[in-house]
Tab-separated table of C-alpha atoms in Angstrom:
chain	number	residue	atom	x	y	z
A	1169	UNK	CA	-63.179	-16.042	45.416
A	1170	UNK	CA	-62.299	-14.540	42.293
A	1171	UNK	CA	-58.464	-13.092	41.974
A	1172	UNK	CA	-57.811	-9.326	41.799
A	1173	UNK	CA	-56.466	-7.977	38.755
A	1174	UNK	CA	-53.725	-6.158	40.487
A	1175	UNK	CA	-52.598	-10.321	41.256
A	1176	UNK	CA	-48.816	-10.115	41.082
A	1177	UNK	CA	-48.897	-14.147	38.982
A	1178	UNK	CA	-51.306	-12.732	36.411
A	1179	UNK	CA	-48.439	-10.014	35.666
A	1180	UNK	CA	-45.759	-12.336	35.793
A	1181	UNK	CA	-47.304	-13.952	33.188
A	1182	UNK	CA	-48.532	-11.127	30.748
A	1183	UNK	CA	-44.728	-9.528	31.324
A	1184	UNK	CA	-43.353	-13.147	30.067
A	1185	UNK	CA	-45.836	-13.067	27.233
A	1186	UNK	CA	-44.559	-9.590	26.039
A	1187	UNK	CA	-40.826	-10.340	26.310
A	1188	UNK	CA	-40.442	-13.601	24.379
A	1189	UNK	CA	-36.761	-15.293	25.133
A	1190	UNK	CA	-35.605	-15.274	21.869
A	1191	UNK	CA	-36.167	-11.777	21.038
A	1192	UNK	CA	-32.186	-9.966	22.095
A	1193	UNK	CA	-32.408	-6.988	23.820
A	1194	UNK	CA	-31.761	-3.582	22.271
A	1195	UNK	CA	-28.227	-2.857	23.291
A	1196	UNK	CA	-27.464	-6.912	22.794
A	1197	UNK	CA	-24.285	-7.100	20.193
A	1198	UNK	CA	-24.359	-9.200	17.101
A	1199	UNK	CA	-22.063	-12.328	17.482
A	1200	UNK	CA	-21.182	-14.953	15.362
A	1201	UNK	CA	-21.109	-18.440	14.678
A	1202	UNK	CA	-18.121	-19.013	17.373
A	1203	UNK	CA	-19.891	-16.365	19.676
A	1204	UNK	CA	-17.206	-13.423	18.917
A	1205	UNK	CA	-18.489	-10.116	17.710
A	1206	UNK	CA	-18.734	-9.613	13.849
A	1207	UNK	CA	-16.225	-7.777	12.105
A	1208	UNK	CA	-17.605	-4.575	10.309
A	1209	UNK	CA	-15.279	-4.522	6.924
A	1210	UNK	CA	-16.616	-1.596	5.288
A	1211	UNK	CA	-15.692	0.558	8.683
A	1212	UNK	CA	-12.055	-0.920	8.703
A	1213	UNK	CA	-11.879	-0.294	4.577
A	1214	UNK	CA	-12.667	3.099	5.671
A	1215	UNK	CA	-10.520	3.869	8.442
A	1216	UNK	CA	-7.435	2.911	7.026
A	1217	UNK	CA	-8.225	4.355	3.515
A	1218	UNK	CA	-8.540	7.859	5.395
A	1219	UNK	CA	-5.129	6.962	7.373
A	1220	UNK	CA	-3.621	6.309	4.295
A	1221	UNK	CA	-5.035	10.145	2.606
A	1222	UNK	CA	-3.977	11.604	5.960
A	1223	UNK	CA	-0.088	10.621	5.387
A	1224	UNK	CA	-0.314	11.470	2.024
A	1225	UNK	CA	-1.987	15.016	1.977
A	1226	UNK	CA	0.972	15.519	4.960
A	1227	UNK	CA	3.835	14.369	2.801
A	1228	UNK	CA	2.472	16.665	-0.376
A	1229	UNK	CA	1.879	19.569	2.166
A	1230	UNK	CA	3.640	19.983	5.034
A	1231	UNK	CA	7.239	17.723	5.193
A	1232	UNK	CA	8.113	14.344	3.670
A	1233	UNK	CA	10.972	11.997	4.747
A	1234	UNK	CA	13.760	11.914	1.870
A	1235	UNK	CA	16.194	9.144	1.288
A	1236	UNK	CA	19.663	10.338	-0.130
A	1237	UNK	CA	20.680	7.571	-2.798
A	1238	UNK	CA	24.232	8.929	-4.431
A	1239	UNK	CA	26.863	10.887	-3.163
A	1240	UNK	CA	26.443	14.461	-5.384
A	1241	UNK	CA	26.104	16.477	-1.808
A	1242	UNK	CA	29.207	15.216	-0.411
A	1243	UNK	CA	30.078	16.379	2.420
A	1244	UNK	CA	27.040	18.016	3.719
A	1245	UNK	CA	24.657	14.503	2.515
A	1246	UNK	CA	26.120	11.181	2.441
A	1247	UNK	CA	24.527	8.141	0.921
A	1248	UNK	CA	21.962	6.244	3.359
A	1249	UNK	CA	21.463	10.334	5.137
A	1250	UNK	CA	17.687	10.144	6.024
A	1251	UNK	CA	16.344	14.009	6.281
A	1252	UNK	CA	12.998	15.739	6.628
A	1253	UNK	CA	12.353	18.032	3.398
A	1254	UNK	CA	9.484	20.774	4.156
A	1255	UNK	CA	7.315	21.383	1.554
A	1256	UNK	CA	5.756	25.035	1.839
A	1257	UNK	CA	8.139	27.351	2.206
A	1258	UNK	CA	8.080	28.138	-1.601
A	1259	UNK	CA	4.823	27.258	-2.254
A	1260	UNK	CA	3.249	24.401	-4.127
A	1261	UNK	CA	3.343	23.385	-7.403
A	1262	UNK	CA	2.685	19.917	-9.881
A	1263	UNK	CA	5.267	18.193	-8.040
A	1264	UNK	CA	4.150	18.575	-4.320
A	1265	UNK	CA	2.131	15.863	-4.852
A	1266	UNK	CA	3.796	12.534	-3.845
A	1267	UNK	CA	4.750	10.016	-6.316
A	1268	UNK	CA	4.148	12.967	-8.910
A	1269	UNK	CA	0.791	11.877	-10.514
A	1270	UNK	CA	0.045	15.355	-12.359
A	1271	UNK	CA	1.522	16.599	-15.625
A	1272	UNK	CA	3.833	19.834	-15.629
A	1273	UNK	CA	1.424	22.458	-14.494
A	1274	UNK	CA	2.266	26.535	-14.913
A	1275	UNK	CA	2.907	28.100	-11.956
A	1276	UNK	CA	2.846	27.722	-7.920
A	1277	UNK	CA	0.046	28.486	-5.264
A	1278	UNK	CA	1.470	31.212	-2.580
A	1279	UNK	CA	5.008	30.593	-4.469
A	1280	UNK	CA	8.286	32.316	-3.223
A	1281	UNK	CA	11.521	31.563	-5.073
A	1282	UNK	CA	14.270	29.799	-2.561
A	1283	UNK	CA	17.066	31.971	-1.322
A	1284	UNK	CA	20.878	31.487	-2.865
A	1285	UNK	CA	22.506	28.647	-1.073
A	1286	UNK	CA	19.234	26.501	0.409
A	1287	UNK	CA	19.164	23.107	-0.357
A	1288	UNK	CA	16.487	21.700	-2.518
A	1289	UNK	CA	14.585	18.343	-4.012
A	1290	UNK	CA	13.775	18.703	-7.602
A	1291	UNK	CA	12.096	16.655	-10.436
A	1292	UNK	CA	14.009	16.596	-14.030
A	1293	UNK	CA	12.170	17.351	-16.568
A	1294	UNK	CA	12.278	13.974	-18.395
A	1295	UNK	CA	11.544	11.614	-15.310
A	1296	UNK	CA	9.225	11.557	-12.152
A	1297	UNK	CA	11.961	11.680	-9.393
A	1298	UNK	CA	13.893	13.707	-7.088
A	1299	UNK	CA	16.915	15.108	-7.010
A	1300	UNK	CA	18.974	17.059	-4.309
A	1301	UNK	CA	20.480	19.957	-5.016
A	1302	UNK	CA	22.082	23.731	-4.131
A	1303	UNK	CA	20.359	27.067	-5.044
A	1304	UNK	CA	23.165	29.012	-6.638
A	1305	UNK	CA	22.015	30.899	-9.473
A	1306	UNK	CA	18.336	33.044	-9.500
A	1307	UNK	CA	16.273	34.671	-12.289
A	1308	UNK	CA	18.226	37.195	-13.883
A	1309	UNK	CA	21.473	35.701	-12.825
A	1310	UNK	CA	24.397	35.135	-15.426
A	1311	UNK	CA	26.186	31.923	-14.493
A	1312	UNK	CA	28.975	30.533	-15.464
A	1313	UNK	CA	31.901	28.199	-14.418
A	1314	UNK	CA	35.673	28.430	-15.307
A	1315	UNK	CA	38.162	26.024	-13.903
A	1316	UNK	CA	35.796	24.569	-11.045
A	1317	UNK	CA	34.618	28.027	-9.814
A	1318	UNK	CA	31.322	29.829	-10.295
A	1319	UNK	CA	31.279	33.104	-11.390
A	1320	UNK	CA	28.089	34.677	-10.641
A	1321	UNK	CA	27.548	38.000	-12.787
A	1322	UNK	CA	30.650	38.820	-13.671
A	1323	UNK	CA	31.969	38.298	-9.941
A	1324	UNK	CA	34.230	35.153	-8.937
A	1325	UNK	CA	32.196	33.449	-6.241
A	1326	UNK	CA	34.963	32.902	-2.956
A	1327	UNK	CA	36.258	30.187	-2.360
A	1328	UNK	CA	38.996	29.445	0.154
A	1329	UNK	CA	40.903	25.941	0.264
A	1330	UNK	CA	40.245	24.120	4.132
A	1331	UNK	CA	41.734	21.059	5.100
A	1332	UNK	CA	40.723	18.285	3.476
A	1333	UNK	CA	38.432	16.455	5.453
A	1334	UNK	CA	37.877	12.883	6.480
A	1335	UNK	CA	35.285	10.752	5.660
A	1336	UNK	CA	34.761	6.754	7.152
A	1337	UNK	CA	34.698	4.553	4.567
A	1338	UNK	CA	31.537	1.948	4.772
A	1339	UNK	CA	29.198	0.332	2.526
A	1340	UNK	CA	27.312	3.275	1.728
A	1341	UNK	CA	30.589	5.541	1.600
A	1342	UNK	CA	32.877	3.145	-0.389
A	1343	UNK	CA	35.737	5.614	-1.751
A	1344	UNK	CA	35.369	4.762	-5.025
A	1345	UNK	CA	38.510	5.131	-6.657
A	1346	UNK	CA	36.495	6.141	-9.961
A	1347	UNK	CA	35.349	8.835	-7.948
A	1348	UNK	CA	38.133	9.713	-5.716
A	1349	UNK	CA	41.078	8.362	-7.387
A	1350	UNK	CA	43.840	8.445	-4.637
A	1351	UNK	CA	41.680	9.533	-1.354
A	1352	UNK	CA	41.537	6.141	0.266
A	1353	UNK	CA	43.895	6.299	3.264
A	1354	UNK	CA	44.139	4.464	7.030
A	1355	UNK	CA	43.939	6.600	9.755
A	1356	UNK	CA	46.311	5.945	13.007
A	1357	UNK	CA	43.087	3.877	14.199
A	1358	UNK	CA	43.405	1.420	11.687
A	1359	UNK	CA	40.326	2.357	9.673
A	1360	UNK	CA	40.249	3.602	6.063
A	1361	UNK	CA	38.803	6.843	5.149
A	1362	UNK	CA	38.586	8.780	2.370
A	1363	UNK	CA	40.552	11.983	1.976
A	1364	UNK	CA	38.877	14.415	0.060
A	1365	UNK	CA	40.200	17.960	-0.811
A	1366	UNK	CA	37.203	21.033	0.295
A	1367	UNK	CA	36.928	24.128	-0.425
A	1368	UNK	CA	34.906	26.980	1.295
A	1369	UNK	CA	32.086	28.624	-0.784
A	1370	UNK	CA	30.819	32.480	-0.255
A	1371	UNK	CA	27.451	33.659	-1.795
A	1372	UNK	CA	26.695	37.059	-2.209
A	1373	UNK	CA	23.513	36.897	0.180
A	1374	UNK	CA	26.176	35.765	2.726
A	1375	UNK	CA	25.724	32.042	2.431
A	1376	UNK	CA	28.317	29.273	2.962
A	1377	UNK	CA	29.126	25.737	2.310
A	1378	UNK	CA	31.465	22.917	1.940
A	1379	UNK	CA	32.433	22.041	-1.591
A	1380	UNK	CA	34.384	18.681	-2.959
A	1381	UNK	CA	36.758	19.246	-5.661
A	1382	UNK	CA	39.009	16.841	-7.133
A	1383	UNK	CA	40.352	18.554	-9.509
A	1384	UNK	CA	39.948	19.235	-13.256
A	1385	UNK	CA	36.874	17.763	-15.179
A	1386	UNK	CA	34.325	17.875	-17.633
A	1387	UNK	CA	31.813	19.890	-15.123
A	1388	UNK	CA	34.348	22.719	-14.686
A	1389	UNK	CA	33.313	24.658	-17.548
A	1390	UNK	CA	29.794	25.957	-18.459
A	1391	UNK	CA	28.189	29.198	-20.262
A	1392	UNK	CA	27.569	31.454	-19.754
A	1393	UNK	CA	23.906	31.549	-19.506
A	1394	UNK	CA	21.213	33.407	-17.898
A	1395	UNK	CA	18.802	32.111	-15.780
A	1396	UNK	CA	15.496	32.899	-17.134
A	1397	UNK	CA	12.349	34.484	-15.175
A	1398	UNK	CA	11.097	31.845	-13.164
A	1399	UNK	CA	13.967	29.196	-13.105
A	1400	UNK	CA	16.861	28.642	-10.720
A	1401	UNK	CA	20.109	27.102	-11.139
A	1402	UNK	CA	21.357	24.143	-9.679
A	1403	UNK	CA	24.863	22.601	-8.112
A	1404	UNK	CA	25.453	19.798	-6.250
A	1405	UNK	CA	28.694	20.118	-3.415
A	1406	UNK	CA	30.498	17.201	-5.123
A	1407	UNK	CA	31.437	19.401	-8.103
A	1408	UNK	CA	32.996	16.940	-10.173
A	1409	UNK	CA	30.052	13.826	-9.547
A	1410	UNK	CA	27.007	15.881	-9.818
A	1411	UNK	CA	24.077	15.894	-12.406
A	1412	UNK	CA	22.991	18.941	-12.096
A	1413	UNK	CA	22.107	22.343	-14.598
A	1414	UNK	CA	25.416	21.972	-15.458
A	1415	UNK	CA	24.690	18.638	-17.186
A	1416	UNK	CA	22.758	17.477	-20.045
A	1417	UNK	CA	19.122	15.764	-19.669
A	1418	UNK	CA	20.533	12.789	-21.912
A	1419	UNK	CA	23.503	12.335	-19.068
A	1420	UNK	CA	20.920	12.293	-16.473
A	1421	UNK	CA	21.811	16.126	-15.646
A	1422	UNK	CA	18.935	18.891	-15.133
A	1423	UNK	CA	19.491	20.106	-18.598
A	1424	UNK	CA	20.246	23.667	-17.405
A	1425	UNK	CA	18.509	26.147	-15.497
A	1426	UNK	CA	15.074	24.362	-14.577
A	1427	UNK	CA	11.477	26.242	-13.822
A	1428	UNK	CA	10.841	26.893	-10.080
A	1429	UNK	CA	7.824	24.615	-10.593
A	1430	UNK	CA	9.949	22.021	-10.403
A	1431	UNK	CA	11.022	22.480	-6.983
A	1432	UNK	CA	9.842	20.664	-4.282
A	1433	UNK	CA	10.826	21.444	-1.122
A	1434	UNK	CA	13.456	22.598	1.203
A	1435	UNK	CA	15.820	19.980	2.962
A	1436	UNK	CA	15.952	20.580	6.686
A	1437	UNK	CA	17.097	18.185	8.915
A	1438	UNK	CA	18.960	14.879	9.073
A	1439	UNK	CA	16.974	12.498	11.030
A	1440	UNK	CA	19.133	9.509	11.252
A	1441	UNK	CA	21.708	7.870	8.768
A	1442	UNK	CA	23.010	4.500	7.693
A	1443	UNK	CA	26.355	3.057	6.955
A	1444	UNK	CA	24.860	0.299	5.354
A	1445	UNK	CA	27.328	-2.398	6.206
A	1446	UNK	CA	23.550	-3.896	8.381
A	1447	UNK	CA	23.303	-7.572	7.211
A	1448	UNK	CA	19.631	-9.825	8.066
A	1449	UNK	CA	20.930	-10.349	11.483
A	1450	UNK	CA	18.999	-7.912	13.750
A	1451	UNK	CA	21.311	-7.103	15.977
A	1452	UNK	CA	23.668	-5.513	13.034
A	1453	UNK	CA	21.060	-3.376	12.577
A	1454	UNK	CA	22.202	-1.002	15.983
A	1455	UNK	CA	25.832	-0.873	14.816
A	1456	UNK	CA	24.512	-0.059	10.601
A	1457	UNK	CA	23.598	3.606	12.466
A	1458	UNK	CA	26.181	7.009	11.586
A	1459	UNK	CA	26.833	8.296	14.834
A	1460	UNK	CA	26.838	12.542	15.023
A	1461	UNK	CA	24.716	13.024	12.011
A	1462	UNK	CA	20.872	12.895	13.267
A	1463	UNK	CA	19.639	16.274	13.484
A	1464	UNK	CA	22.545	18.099	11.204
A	1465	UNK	CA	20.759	21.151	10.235
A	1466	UNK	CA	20.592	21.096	6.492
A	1467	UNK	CA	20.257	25.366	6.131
A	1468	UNK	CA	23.453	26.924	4.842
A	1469	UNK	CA	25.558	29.427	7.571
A	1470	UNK	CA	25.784	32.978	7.109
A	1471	UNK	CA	28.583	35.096	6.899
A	1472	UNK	CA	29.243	38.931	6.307
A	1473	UNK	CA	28.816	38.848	2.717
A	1474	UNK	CA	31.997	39.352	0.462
A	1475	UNK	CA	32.770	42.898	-1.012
């Protein structure tokens, strides 16, 4: 009798005919010699080279983390302050860009000048870095500074003489007495601190601030000059250990008023800061923290402004 073709062995066989065992099926994934999937480079290269653009176009856009390295915005800023500077407010220009790659370029792209008092990174004209800095002076503005205080078109800027206030001394707040000849004193808890004479400062937008002066120096007398269309002029708090317009570009200063170009962004917030007394034991790393200074708002207060 001869078999049917519908026989269910002659289709076992043409079905193992048709699917040879070595041939992997479709959805099978490549392995390798060890039997663990393959690694695809190129997609790795990739990802993490569009990681890396994301961070960057966020730092040159929208905010960047700064790192304060000297003490010219004592007492708001103190060396090893980390803050959050926000880059669009004014606008961006040839330095928005980190690491400053471009050349100075005219001009800024939906630009707006800062206000009188804000707090500001800038890049010198002869070097690619930041600096930190007050707003004081605008375009138009007539500046000038007689005995340690600024007189702003004519008109004395206020200042009123506070306390002087405290500040621990540590590894990143040493008391130099170079810098503060005299201010190192212990307090009834046995620690040393440095005692530092401050003065209240009055804008006439209404903007106040905390100034350090230690009395007479080289920095208490400038200009007058005007500040030119599109420039601003610069301060730091610490009035006598600050290069800033006041200054000369061969002592490191911003060589007067400097183009709003320049400017990079606004300082915000402190995020955390560091005493640093930490050593390479990890657990010194808790106690290397400044307690009461994460989140500091970095904006100036407002007062009525003076008459």
């Amino acid at each position: 009798m001869m078999p049917h073709p519908d026989d269910s062995s002659e289709t076992r066989d043409v079905t193992a005919i048709n699917l040879p065992e070595d041939q992997p099926a479709p959805d099978t994934q490549q392995e390798g010699e060890e039997g663990k999937p393959s690694v695809n480079w190129w997609h790795e290269v990739k990802s993490i080279t569009l990681l890396i653009l994301a961070v960057l176009a966020f730092h040159s856009f929208v905010a960047k983390p700064f790192y304060i390295p000297s003490e010219s915005m004592m007492p708001v800023l103190l060396t090893g302050d980390r803050l959050v500077v926000s880059k669009f407010p004014y606008g961006w220009s040839y330095v928005s860009p980190s690491f400053h790659p471009l050349p100075f370029l005219k001009g800024r792209i939906l630009g707006r000048l800062p206000e009188r008092g804000d707090i500001v990174i800038v890049s010198p004209q002869n070097r690619r870095e930041d600096y930190i800095k007050r707003v004081i002076g605008l375009p138009g503005d007539i500046i000038e500074v007689r005995g340690g205080q600024v007189i702003l078109n004519g008109v004395a800027v206020p200042q009123k003489i506070l306390k002087p206030i405290r500040i621990p001394v540590d590894g990143n707040a040493p008391c130099s007495p170079l810098q503060f000849p005299g201010a190192r004193v212990t307090g009834k808890d046995g620690r040393d601190y440095c005692e530092l004479p401050v003065r209240q400062e009055i804008l006439p937008n209404g903007k106040t601030y905390v100034v350090i002066d230690m009395g007479p120096s080289a920095l208490d007398w400038y200009g007058p000059v005007r500040v030119p269309a599109d420039h601003v002029f610069l301060m730091g708090d610490n009035r006598d250990n600050s290069a800033d317009s006041r200054a000369p570009l061969e002592e490191n200063g911003l060589g007067g008023p400097v183009p709003w170009e320049a400017i990079g962004g606004r300082a915000e917030f402190i995020t955390f800061s560091l005493d640093g007394d930490a050593s390479w034991n990890p657990l010194s790393w808790f106690h290397a923290f400044r307690g009461g200074r994460a989140g500091n708002s970095l904006r100036p207060e407002s007062v009525a402004p003076p008459k």
